[in-house]
Amino acid sequence: MQLNNTSKYAIRILSYISNKGQCSAKELSEKLSIPYKFLTKITTELVKADFILSIRGREGGYKLSRESCNITIMEILKHFNEFNHQKECLLGIGMCDGKNKCGMHDQWAKPKKMIQDMFENTTIENLEKNSYKI
Amino acid sequence: MQLNNTSKYAIRILSYISNKGQCSAKELSEKLSIPYKFLTKITTELVKADFILSIRGREGGYKLSRESCNITIMEILKHFNEFNHQKECLLGIGMCDGKNKCGMHDQWAKPKKMIQDMFENTTIENLEKNSYKI
DNA sequence: GTTTAATTCTACCTTTTAGTAGTATTTAAC
DNA sequence: GTTAAATACTACTAAAAGGTAGAATTAAAC
């Protein structure tokens, strides 16, 4: 019941960039304690997905490609396959809906809704500032 | 944001045994569509953790070692390391508490509590009957 | 007491996730 | 135009999760 590392890193990276305006991969790696090579792999992915834009060459770095209030956590998680849309029931094997319930379908319904709403309504702007310090 | 396979299987196994009273690994494997060898690995673990007891030899099988209403989902999940107790914040790096917050600490608090309560208050007895059919 | 159907043990293989290494490309500064 | 500091690309390695294989042990049934 946790996010995978890539998703976690992505959120923290976007949050840091948002607070700094622009910054290099080197700075991100050091401040967020994310292995440099792994970090650039993720940032490259974030560029392709248009969350950030890259400035190459000397004095380069990354910037948000949109306003932080327009980047929801849900969007990030979906990009990194954290939500499989349909079946996302806890024990979900095959299709799990109102008719074909998994064992925990009813109990899971409320918390699930709450989490989804939270991820949809939370944007990079809303995140605790300086959370990267932890 | 899903349980790992082992935890899912464990819950479904216990649910099935609960409904059947006693059953063999072969039956569990077939009815729950869990690979036989992987299933027995999990049941052996469930025996050691005293969720079930095994009856060896011919006509053997597994039984719950306690009443189904006394086995909470939380207990199962904790056994399979689904909850790391302390830091379980979404982005949680290092310790994440009221003073040292991860970026999503505040937003995550409510859904997290809701999920934990749900897992603690849900027992094997409460699960949808025949959920294994899916 | 032999057989048979069951659980248990040890060791291995496969897939996915996480992380590393090295080189190529870009571009501002000088 | 050379240099230096940055990102991007390709390919590999390591660790964890998921799954398999085969032989050993147990005990009811006959």
mmCIF file of C-alpha atoms (C1' of nucleotides) in Angstrom:
data_model
loop_
_atom_site.group_PDB
_atom_site.id
_atom_site.type_symbol
_atom_site.label_atom_id
_atom_site.label_comp_id
_atom_site.label_asym_id
_atom_site.label_seq_id
_atom_site.Cartn_x
_atom_site.Cartn_y
_atom_site.Cartn_z
ATOM 1 C CA MET A 1 0.000 0.000 0.000
ATOM 2 C CA GLN A 2 2.641 2.492 -1.023
ATOM 3 C CA LEU A 3 3.514 4.138 -4.263
ATOM 4 C CA ASN A 4 6.404 2.727 -6.253
ATOM 5 C CA ASN A 5 9.723 4.520 -6.077
ATOM 6 C CA THR A 6 9.514 6.026 -9.523
ATOM 7 C CA SER A 7 6.179 7.693 -8.752
ATOM 8 C CA LYS A 8 7.420 8.947 -5.401
ATOM 9 C CA TYR A 9 10.547 10.386 -6.963
ATOM 10 C CA ALA A 10 8.524 11.988 -9.776
ATOM 11 C CA ILE A 11 6.276 13.806 -7.336
ATOM 12 C CA ARG A 12 9.194 15.043 -5.270
ATOM 13 C CA ILE A 13 11.085 16.140 -8.374
ATOM 14 C CA LEU A 14 8.140 18.136 -9.689
ATOM 15 C CA SER A 15 7.585 19.659 -6.273
ATOM 16 C CA TYR A 16 11.204 20.728 -6.015
ATOM 17 C CA ILE A 17 11.302 22.192 -9.507
ATOM 18 C CA SER A 18 8.065 24.014 -8.787
ATOM 19 C CA ASN A 19 9.555 25.681 -5.714
ATOM 20 C CA LYS A 20 12.861 26.515 -7.387
ATOM 21 C CA GLY A 21 11.606 27.664 -10.776
ATOM 22 C CA GLN A 22 14.516 26.086 -12.617
ATOM 23 C CA CYS A 23 17.201 23.674 -11.552
ATOM 24 C CA SER A 24 19.688 21.135 -12.876
ATOM 25 C CA ALA A 25 19.670 17.369 -12.625
ATOM 26 C CA LYS A 26 22.744 17.602 -10.429
ATOM 27 C CA GLU A 27 20.978 19.805 -7.903
ATOM 28 C CA LEU A 28 17.875 17.631 -7.924
ATOM 29 C CA SER A 29 19.951 14.515 -7.386
ATOM 30 C CA GLU A 30 21.817 16.014 -4.452
ATOM 31 C CA LYS A 31 18.945 17.738 -2.706
ATOM 32 C CA LEU A 32 16.462 14.911 -3.137
ATOM 33 C CA SER A 33 18.959 12.103 -2.536
ATOM 34 C CA ILE A 34 18.030 10.333 -5.725
ATOM 35 C CA PRO A 35 20.808 8.521 -7.637
ATOM 36 C CA TYR A 36 21.825 10.838 -10.477
ATOM 37 C CA LYS A 37 21.472 8.353 -13.313
ATOM 38 C CA PHE A 38 18.140 7.119 -12.081
ATOM 39 C CA LEU A 39 16.924 10.665 -11.660
ATOM 40 C CA THR A 40 17.776 11.663 -15.237
ATOM 41 C CA LYS A 41 15.933 8.621 -16.448
ATOM 42 C CA ILE A 42 12.826 9.872 -14.667
ATOM 43 C CA THR A 43 13.233 13.503 -15.716
ATOM 44 C CA THR A 44 13.641 12.448 -19.345
ATOM 45 C CA GLU A 45 10.342 10.600 -18.961
ATOM 46 C CA LEU A 46 8.755 13.679 -17.380
ATOM 47 C CA VAL A 47 9.917 15.769 -20.328
ATOM 48 C CA LYS A 48 8.383 13.355 -22.825
ATOM 49 C CA ALA A 49 5.129 13.387 -20.859
ATOM 50 C CA ASP A 50 5.197 17.180 -20.921
ATOM 51 C CA PHE A 51 5.259 17.737 -17.176
ATOM 52 C CA ILE A 52 8.547 19.603 -17.492
ATOM 53 C CA LEU A 53 10.652 21.054 -20.270
ATOM 54 C CA SER A 54 14.395 20.735 -20.483
ATOM 55 C CA ILE A 55 16.958 23.373 -21.293
ATOM 56 C CA ARG A 56 20.012 21.686 -22.721
ATOM 57 C CA GLY A 57 23.598 22.823 -22.682
ATOM 58 C CA ARG A 58 25.475 24.937 -20.192
ATOM 59 C CA GLU A 59 23.272 26.775 -17.691
ATOM 60 C CA GLY A 60 20.555 24.300 -18.613
ATOM 61 C CA GLY A 61 18.148 22.448 -16.377
ATOM 62 C CA TYR A 62 14.439 21.746 -16.008
ATOM 63 C CA LYS A 63 11.338 23.889 -15.635
ATOM 64 C CA LEU A 64 7.675 23.041 -15.207
ATOM 65 C CA SER A 65 6.013 23.143 -18.586
ATOM 66 C CA ARG A 66 2.698 24.142 -16.991
ATOM 67 C CA GLU A 67 1.590 25.917 -13.863
ATOM 68 C CA SER A 68 1.954 23.789 -10.763
ATOM 69 C CA CYS A 69 -1.763 24.197 -9.989
ATOM 70 C CA ASN A 70 -2.534 22.378 -13.225
ATOM 71 C CA ILE A 71 -0.519 19.247 -12.466
ATOM 72 C CA THR A 72 -2.519 16.807 -10.376
ATOM 73 C CA ILE A 73 -0.977 13.939 -8.479
ATOM 74 C CA MET A 74 -3.434 11.617 -10.173
ATOM 75 C CA GLU A 75 -2.086 12.581 -13.577
ATOM 76 C CA ILE A 76 1.431 11.746 -12.474
ATOM 77 C CA LEU A 77 0.425 8.431 -10.943
ATOM 78 C CA LYS A 78 -1.523 7.392 -14.006
ATOM 79 C CA HIS A 79 1.462 8.173 -16.166
ATOM 80 C CA PHE A 80 3.603 5.825 -14.099
ATOM 81 C CA ASN A 81 0.931 3.114 -14.193
ATOM 82 C CA GLU A 82 0.073 3.383 -10.539
ATOM 83 C CA PHE A 83 -3.616 3.175 -11.389
ATOM 84 C CA ASN A 84 -4.935 0.561 -13.771
ATOM 85 C CA HIS A 85 -8.232 2.416 -14.096
ATOM 86 C CA GLN A 86 -10.716 -0.450 -14.230
ATOM 87 C CA LYS A 87 -10.201 -3.312 -11.903
ATOM 88 C CA GLU A 88 -8.470 -1.443 -9.109
ATOM 89 C CA CYS A 89 -10.252 -3.431 -6.402
ATOM 90 C CA LEU A 90 -8.069 -4.675 -3.614
ATOM 91 C CA LEU A 91 -8.155 -8.372 -4.349
ATOM 92 C CA GLY A 92 -9.184 -7.665 -7.921
ATOM 93 C CA ILE A 93 -8.725 -10.654 -10.122
ATOM 94 C CA GLY A 94 -10.307 -10.207 -13.491
ATOM 95 C CA MET A 95 -13.115 -7.693 -13.562
ATOM 96 C CA CYS A 96 -14.404 -6.491 -10.226
ATOM 97 C CA ASP A 97 -17.634 -4.519 -10.411
ATOM 98 C CA GLY A 98 -21.028 -4.314 -8.722
ATOM 99 C CA LYS A 99 -22.068 -7.718 -10.021
ATOM 100 C CA ASN A 100 -18.793 -9.596 -9.804
ATOM 101 C CA LYS A 101 -17.450 -8.485 -6.471
ATOM 102 C CA CYS A 102 -14.073 -9.303 -5.053
ATOM 103 C CA GLY A 103 -14.149 -10.254 -1.388
ATOM 104 C CA MET A 104 -13.442 -6.758 -0.152
ATOM 105 C CA HIS A 105 -15.351 -4.824 -2.773
ATOM 106 C CA ASP A 106 -17.832 -3.194 -0.404
ATOM 107 C CA GLN A 107 -15.345 -2.376 2.344
ATOM 108 C CA TRP A 108 -12.857 -0.969 -0.121
ATOM 109 C CA ALA A 109 -15.335 1.258 -1.972
ATOM 110 C CA LYS A 110 -15.247 4.246 0.392
ATOM 111 C CA PRO A 111 -11.518 4.459 1.115
ATOM 112 C CA LYS A 112 -10.829 3.941 -2.557
ATOM 113 C CA LYS A 113 -13.095 6.827 -3.534
ATOM 114 C CA MET A 114 -11.482 9.001 -0.901
ATOM 115 C CA ILE A 115 -7.980 8.269 -2.167
ATOM 116 C CA GLN A 116 -8.895 8.857 -5.774
ATOM 117 C CA ASP A 117 -10.559 12.171 -4.977
ATOM 118 C CA MET A 118 -7.556 13.186 -2.934
ATOM 119 C CA PHE A 119 -5.147 12.412 -5.767
ATOM 120 C CA GLU A 120 -7.361 14.205 -8.263
ATOM 121 C CA ASN A 121 -7.771 17.305 -6.144
ATOM 122 C CA THR A 122 -4.179 17.595 -5.024
ATOM 123 C CA THR A 123 -1.821 19.464 -7.303
ATOM 124 C CA ILE A 124 1.904 20.082 -7.162
ATOM 125 C CA GLU A 125 1.063 23.550 -5.881
ATOM 126 C CA ASN A 126 -0.753 22.096 -2.870
ATOM 127 C CA LEU A 127 2.180 20.036 -1.636
ATOM 128 C CA GLU A 128 3.971 20.868 1.550
ATOM 129 C CA LYS A 129 6.837 23.210 0.705
ATOM 130 C CA ASN A 130 10.326 21.929 1.309
ATOM 131 C CA SER A 131 9.050 18.425 1.651
ATOM 132 C CA TYR A 132 12.161 17.292 -0.180
ATOM 133 C CA LYS A 133 14.209 17.993 2.922
ATOM 134 C CA ILE A 134 13.047 14.893 4.708
ATOM 135 C CA MET B 1 -1.720 1.295 -4.681
ATOM 136 C CA GLN B 2 -2.609 -2.351 -4.606
ATOM 137 C CA LEU B 3 -1.762 -5.178 -2.289
ATOM 138 C CA ASN B 4 0.987 -7.521 -3.374
ATOM 139 C CA ASN B 5 -0.024 -10.888 -4.812
ATOM 140 C CA THR B 6 0.980 -12.877 -1.764
ATOM 141 C CA SER B 7 -1.281 -10.812 0.499
ATOM 142 C CA LYS B 8 -4.156 -10.997 -1.936
ATOM 143 C CA TYR B 9 -3.798 -14.748 -2.243
ATOM 144 C CA ALA B 10 -3.546 -15.140 1.525
ATOM 145 C CA ILE B 11 -6.818 -13.294 2.061
ATOM 146 C CA ARG B 12 -8.615 -15.305 -0.592
ATOM 147 C CA ILE B 13 -7.200 -18.558 0.762
ATOM 148 C CA LEU B 14 -8.353 -17.825 4.298
ATOM 149 C CA SER B 15 -11.749 -16.744 3.018
ATOM 150 C CA TYR B 16 -12.173 -19.945 1.054
ATOM 151 C CA ILE B 17 -11.080 -22.168 3.914
ATOM 152 C CA SER B 18 -13.420 -20.280 6.211
ATOM 153 C CA ASN B 19 -16.387 -20.973 3.960
ATOM 154 C CA LYS B 20 -15.466 -24.612 3.373
ATOM 155 C CA GLY B 21 -14.422 -25.600 6.867
ATOM 156 C CA GLN B 22 -11.601 -27.823 5.621
ATOM 157 C CA CYS B 23 -10.013 -28.254 2.228
ATOM 158 C CA SER B 24 -6.874 -29.480 0.528
ATOM 159 C CA ALA B 25 -4.161 -27.513 -1.227
ATOM 160 C CA LYS B 26 -5.227 -29.093 -4.484
ATOM 161 C CA GLU B 27 -8.773 -27.792 -4.129
ATOM 162 C CA LEU B 28 -7.590 -24.328 -3.123
ATOM 163 C CA SER B 29 -5.242 -24.178 -6.062
ATOM 164 C CA GLU B 30 -7.945 -25.156 -8.529
ATOM 165 C CA LYS B 31 -10.792 -23.079 -7.170
ATOM 166 C CA LEU B 32 -8.741 -19.939 -6.535
ATOM 167 C CA SER B 33 -6.609 -20.246 -9.687
ATOM 168 C CA ILE B 34 -3.388 -19.969 -7.735
ATOM 169 C CA PRO B 35 -0.386 -22.005 -8.960
ATOM 170 C CA TYR B 36 -0.203 -25.079 -6.747
ATOM 171 C CA LYS B 37 3.423 -24.753 -5.707
ATOM 172 C CA PHE B 38 3.089 -21.082 -4.962
ATOM 173 C CA LEU B 39 -0.070 -21.720 -3.004
ATOM 174 C CA THR B 40 1.545 -24.307 -0.762
ATOM 175 C CA LYS B 41 4.350 -21.881 -0.077
ATOM 176 C CA ILE B 42 1.791 -19.397 1.199
ATOM 177 C CA THR B 43 -0.245 -21.929 3.165
ATOM 178 C CA THR B 44 2.919 -23.204 4.859
ATOM 179 C CA GLU B 45 3.560 -19.608 5.887
ATOM 180 C CA LEU B 46 -0.021 -19.246 7.117
ATOM 181 C CA VAL B 47 0.415 -22.387 9.206
ATOM 182 C CA LYS B 48 3.587 -21.040 10.812
ATOM 183 C CA ALA B 49 1.847 -17.754 11.554
ATOM 184 C CA ASP B 50 -1.016 -19.694 13.147
ATOM 185 C CA PHE B 51 -3.761 -18.471 10.862
ATOM 186 C CA ILE B 52 -4.502 -22.040 9.827
ATOM 187 C CA LEU B 53 -3.560 -25.515 10.960
ATOM 188 C CA SER B 54 -2.603 -28.320 8.648
ATOM 189 C CA ILE B 55 -3.739 -31.901 8.713
ATOM 190 C CA ARG B 56 -1.097 -34.035 7.056
ATOM 191 C CA GLY B 57 -1.424 -37.328 5.283
ATOM 192 C CA ARG B 58 -4.295 -38.764 3.345
ATOM 193 C CA GLU B 59 -7.616 -36.936 3.822
ATOM 194 C CA GLY B 60 -5.556 -34.027 5.065
ATOM 195 C CA GLY B 61 -5.926 -30.352 4.334
ATOM 196 C CA TYR B 62 -6.173 -27.027 6.094
ATOM 197 C CA LYS B 63 -8.524 -25.526 8.670
ATOM 198 C CA LEU B 64 -8.699 -22.122 10.285
ATOM 199 C CA SER B 65 -6.903 -22.280 13.600
ATOM 200 C CA ARG B 66 -9.185 -19.573 15.038
ATOM 201 C CA GLU B 67 -12.678 -18.305 14.380
ATOM 202 C CA SER B 68 -12.947 -16.272 11.216
ATOM 203 C CA CYS B 69 -14.296 -13.304 13.167
ATOM 204 C CA ASN B 70 -10.992 -13.134 15.033
ATOM 205 C CA ILE B 71 -8.782 -12.836 11.978
ATOM 206 C CA THR B 72 -8.543 -9.250 10.791
ATOM 207 C CA ILE B 73 -7.313 -8.249 7.371
ATOM 208 C CA MET B 74 -4.826 -5.925 9.046
ATOM 209 C CA GLU B 75 -3.235 -8.840 10.874
ATOM 210 C CA ILE B 76 -2.746 -10.678 7.602
ATOM 211 C CA LEU B 77 -1.314 -7.658 5.824
ATOM 212 C CA LYS B 78 1.098 -6.911 8.623
ATOM 213 C CA HIS B 79 2.320 -10.469 8.538
ATOM 214 C CA PHE B 80 3.145 -10.121 4.850
ATOM 215 C CA ASN B 81 4.851 -6.773 5.423
ATOM 216 C CA GLU B 82 2.233 -4.761 3.639
ATOM 217 C CA PHE B 83 2.372 -2.177 6.405
ATOM 218 C CA ASN B 84 5.658 -0.897 7.706
ATOM 219 C CA HIS B 85 3.986 0.555 10.789
ATOM 220 C CA GLN B 86 5.893 3.800 11.252
ATOM 221 C CA LYS B 87 6.741 5.748 8.173
ATOM 222 C CA GLU B 88 3.822 4.668 6.045
ATOM 223 C CA CYS B 89 3.404 8.103 4.483
ATOM 224 C CA LEU B 90 2.965 8.178 0.757
ATOM 225 C CA LEU B 91 6.266 9.731 -0.208
ATOM 226 C CA GLY B 92 7.764 8.700 3.105
ATOM 227 C CA ILE B 93 11.503 8.953 3.019
ATOM 228 C CA GLY B 94 13.054 8.540 6.405
ATOM 229 C CA MET B 95 10.717 9.335 9.256
ATOM 230 C CA CYS B 96 7.548 11.153 8.358
ATOM 231 C CA ASP B 97 5.645 12.580 11.288
ATOM 232 C CA GLY B 98 3.910 15.783 12.371
ATOM 233 C CA LYS B 99 7.188 17.695 12.503
ATOM 234 C CA ASN B 100 9.004 16.184 9.541
ATOM 235 C CA LYS B 101 6.296 16.029 6.952
ATOM 236 C CA CYS B 102 6.550 14.445 3.561
ATOM 237 C CA GLY B 103 4.985 16.507 0.793
ATOM 238 C CA MET B 104 1.640 14.752 0.969
ATOM 239 C CA HIS B 105 1.474 14.192 4.705
ATOM 240 C CA ASP B 106 -1.619 16.305 5.340
ATOM 241 C CA GLN B 107 -3.580 15.156 2.309
ATOM 242 C CA TRP B 108 -2.778 11.520 2.982
ATOM 243 C CA ALA B 109 -3.733 11.580 6.667
ATOM 244 C CA LYS B 110 -7.484 11.072 6.274
ATOM 245 C CA PRO B 111 -7.559 8.396 3.572
ATOM 246 C CA LYS B 112 -4.771 6.581 5.377
ATOM 247 C CA LYS B 113 -6.730 6.529 8.624
ATOM 248 C CA MET B 114 -9.798 5.338 6.780
ATOM 249 C CA ILE B 115 -7.945 2.477 5.159
ATOM 250 C CA GLN B 116 -6.282 1.413 8.373
ATOM 251 C CA ASP B 117 -9.579 1.410 10.247
ATOM 252 C CA MET B 118 -11.186 -0.550 7.459
ATOM 253 C CA PHE B 119 -8.453 -3.193 7.545
ATOM 254 C CA GLU B 120 -8.592 -3.399 11.304
ATOM 255 C CA ASN B 121 -12.361 -3.716 11.454
ATOM 256 C CA THR B 122 -12.741 -6.155 8.606
ATOM 257 C CA THR B 123 -12.384 -9.832 9.443
ATOM 258 C CA ILE B 124 -12.377 -12.934 7.305
ATOM 259 C CA GLU B 125 -15.961 -13.463 8.433
ATOM 260 C CA ASN B 126 -17.009 -10.114 6.945
ATOM 261 C CA LEU B 127 -15.776 -10.836 3.454
ATOM 262 C CA GLU B 128 -18.120 -11.313 0.569
ATOM 263 C CA LYS B 129 -18.943 -15.012 0.348
ATOM 264 C CA ASN B 130 -17.811 -16.812 -2.779
ATOM 265 C CA SER B 131 -15.556 -13.942 -3.676
ATOM 266 C CA TYR B 132 -13.045 -16.514 -4.859
ATOM 267 C CA LYS B 133 -15.211 -17.213 -7.885
ATOM 268 C CA ILE B 134 -14.162 -14.089 -9.691
ATOM 269 C "C1'" DG C 1 2.777 -53.059 6.292
ATOM 270 C "C1'" DT C 2 1.978 -50.990 1.641
ATOM 271 C "C1'" DT C 3 -0.189 -47.641 -0.856
ATOM 272 C "C1'" DT C 4 -1.795 -43.243 -1.731
ATOM 273 C "C1'" DA C 5 -2.932 -38.614 -1.065
ATOM 274 C "C1'" DA C 6 -1.785 -35.180 1.369
ATOM 275 C "C1'" DT C 7 1.700 -31.425 3.486
ATOM 276 C "C1'" DT C 8 6.717 -29.685 3.902
ATOM 277 C "C1'" DC C 9 11.469 -28.592 2.642
ATOM 278 C "C1'" DT C 10 15.251 -26.983 -0.275
ATOM 279 C "C1'" DA C 11 16.691 -25.059 -4.236
ATOM 280 C "C1'" DC C 12 16.130 -23.046 -8.398
ATOM 281 C "C1'" DC C 13 14.114 -20.062 -12.430
ATOM 282 C "C1'" DT C 14 11.550 -15.839 -14.367
ATOM 283 C "C1'" DT C 15 9.783 -11.281 -14.423
ATOM 284 C "C1'" DT C 16 9.576 -6.766 -12.754
ATOM 285 C "C1'" DT C 17 11.423 -2.911 -10.445
ATOM 286 C "C1'" DA C 18 15.323 -0.303 -9.149
ATOM 287 C "C1'" DG C 19 19.663 1.349 -10.134
ATOM 288 C "C1'" DT C 20 24.351 1.899 -12.867
ATOM 289 C "C1'" DA C 21 27.716 2.890 -16.691
ATOM 290 C "C1'" DG C 22 29.380 4.954 -20.637
ATOM 291 C "C1'" DT C 23 28.901 7.622 -24.501
ATOM 292 C "C1'" DA C 24 26.676 11.038 -27.526
ATOM 293 C "C1'" DT C 25 24.544 15.427 -28.085
ATOM 294 C "C1'" DT C 26 23.535 20.186 -27.114
ATOM 295 C "C1'" DT C 27 24.641 25.022 -26.176
ATOM 296 C "C1'" DA C 28 26.151 29.125 -23.323
ATOM 297 C "C1'" DA C 29 30.464 31.176 -22.044
ATOM 298 C "C1'" DC C 30 34.902 32.315 -22.983
ATOM 299 C "C1'" DG D 1 35.794 27.500 -32.480
ATOM 300 C "C1'" DT D 2 36.943 25.245 -27.987
ATOM 301 C "C1'" DT D 3 35.543 24.204 -23.652
ATOM 302 C "C1'" DA D 4 32.651 23.011 -20.058
ATOM 303 C "C1'" DA D 5 28.367 21.986 -18.142
ATOM 304 C "C1'" DA D 6 24.340 20.423 -19.023
ATOM 305 C "C1'" DT D 7 20.614 16.776 -20.992
ATOM 306 C "C1'" DA D 8 19.607 12.312 -23.851
ATOM 307 C "C1'" DC D 9 20.365 7.631 -25.451
ATOM 308 C "C1'" DT D 10 21.549 2.699 -25.233
ATOM 309 C "C1'" DA D 11 22.659 -1.067 -22.727
ATOM 310 C "C1'" DC D 12 23.749 -3.420 -18.797
ATOM 311 C "C1'" DT D 13 23.540 -5.081 -13.601
ATOM 312 C "C1'" DA D 14 21.246 -5.943 -8.927
ATOM 313 C "C1'" DA D 15 17.483 -6.816 -5.920
ATOM 314 C "C1'" DA D 16 12.846 -8.106 -5.028
ATOM 315 C "C1'" DA D 17 8.635 -10.327 -6.191
ATOM 316 C "C1'" DG D 18 6.457 -14.014 -8.286
ATOM 317 C "C1'" DG D 19 6.527 -18.641 -9.572
ATOM 318 C "C1'" DT D 20 8.469 -23.799 -10.429
ATOM 319 C "C1'" DA D 21 10.570 -28.443 -9.605
ATOM 320 C "C1'" DG D 22 11.557 -32.399 -7.231
ATOM 321 C "C1'" DA D 23 12.245 -35.065 -3.439
ATOM 322 C "C1'" DA D 24 11.082 -35.948 1.603
ATOM 323 C "C1'" DT D 25 7.792 -36.622 5.161
ATOM 324 C "C1'" DT D 26 3.369 -37.763 7.205
ATOM 325 C "C1'" DA D 27 -0.661 -40.565 8.171
ATOM 326 C "C1'" DA D 28 -5.341 -42.422 6.896
ATOM 327 C "C1'" DA D 29 -7.154 -46.215 4.191
ATOM 328 C "C1'" DC D 30 -6.929 -50.616 2.519
#
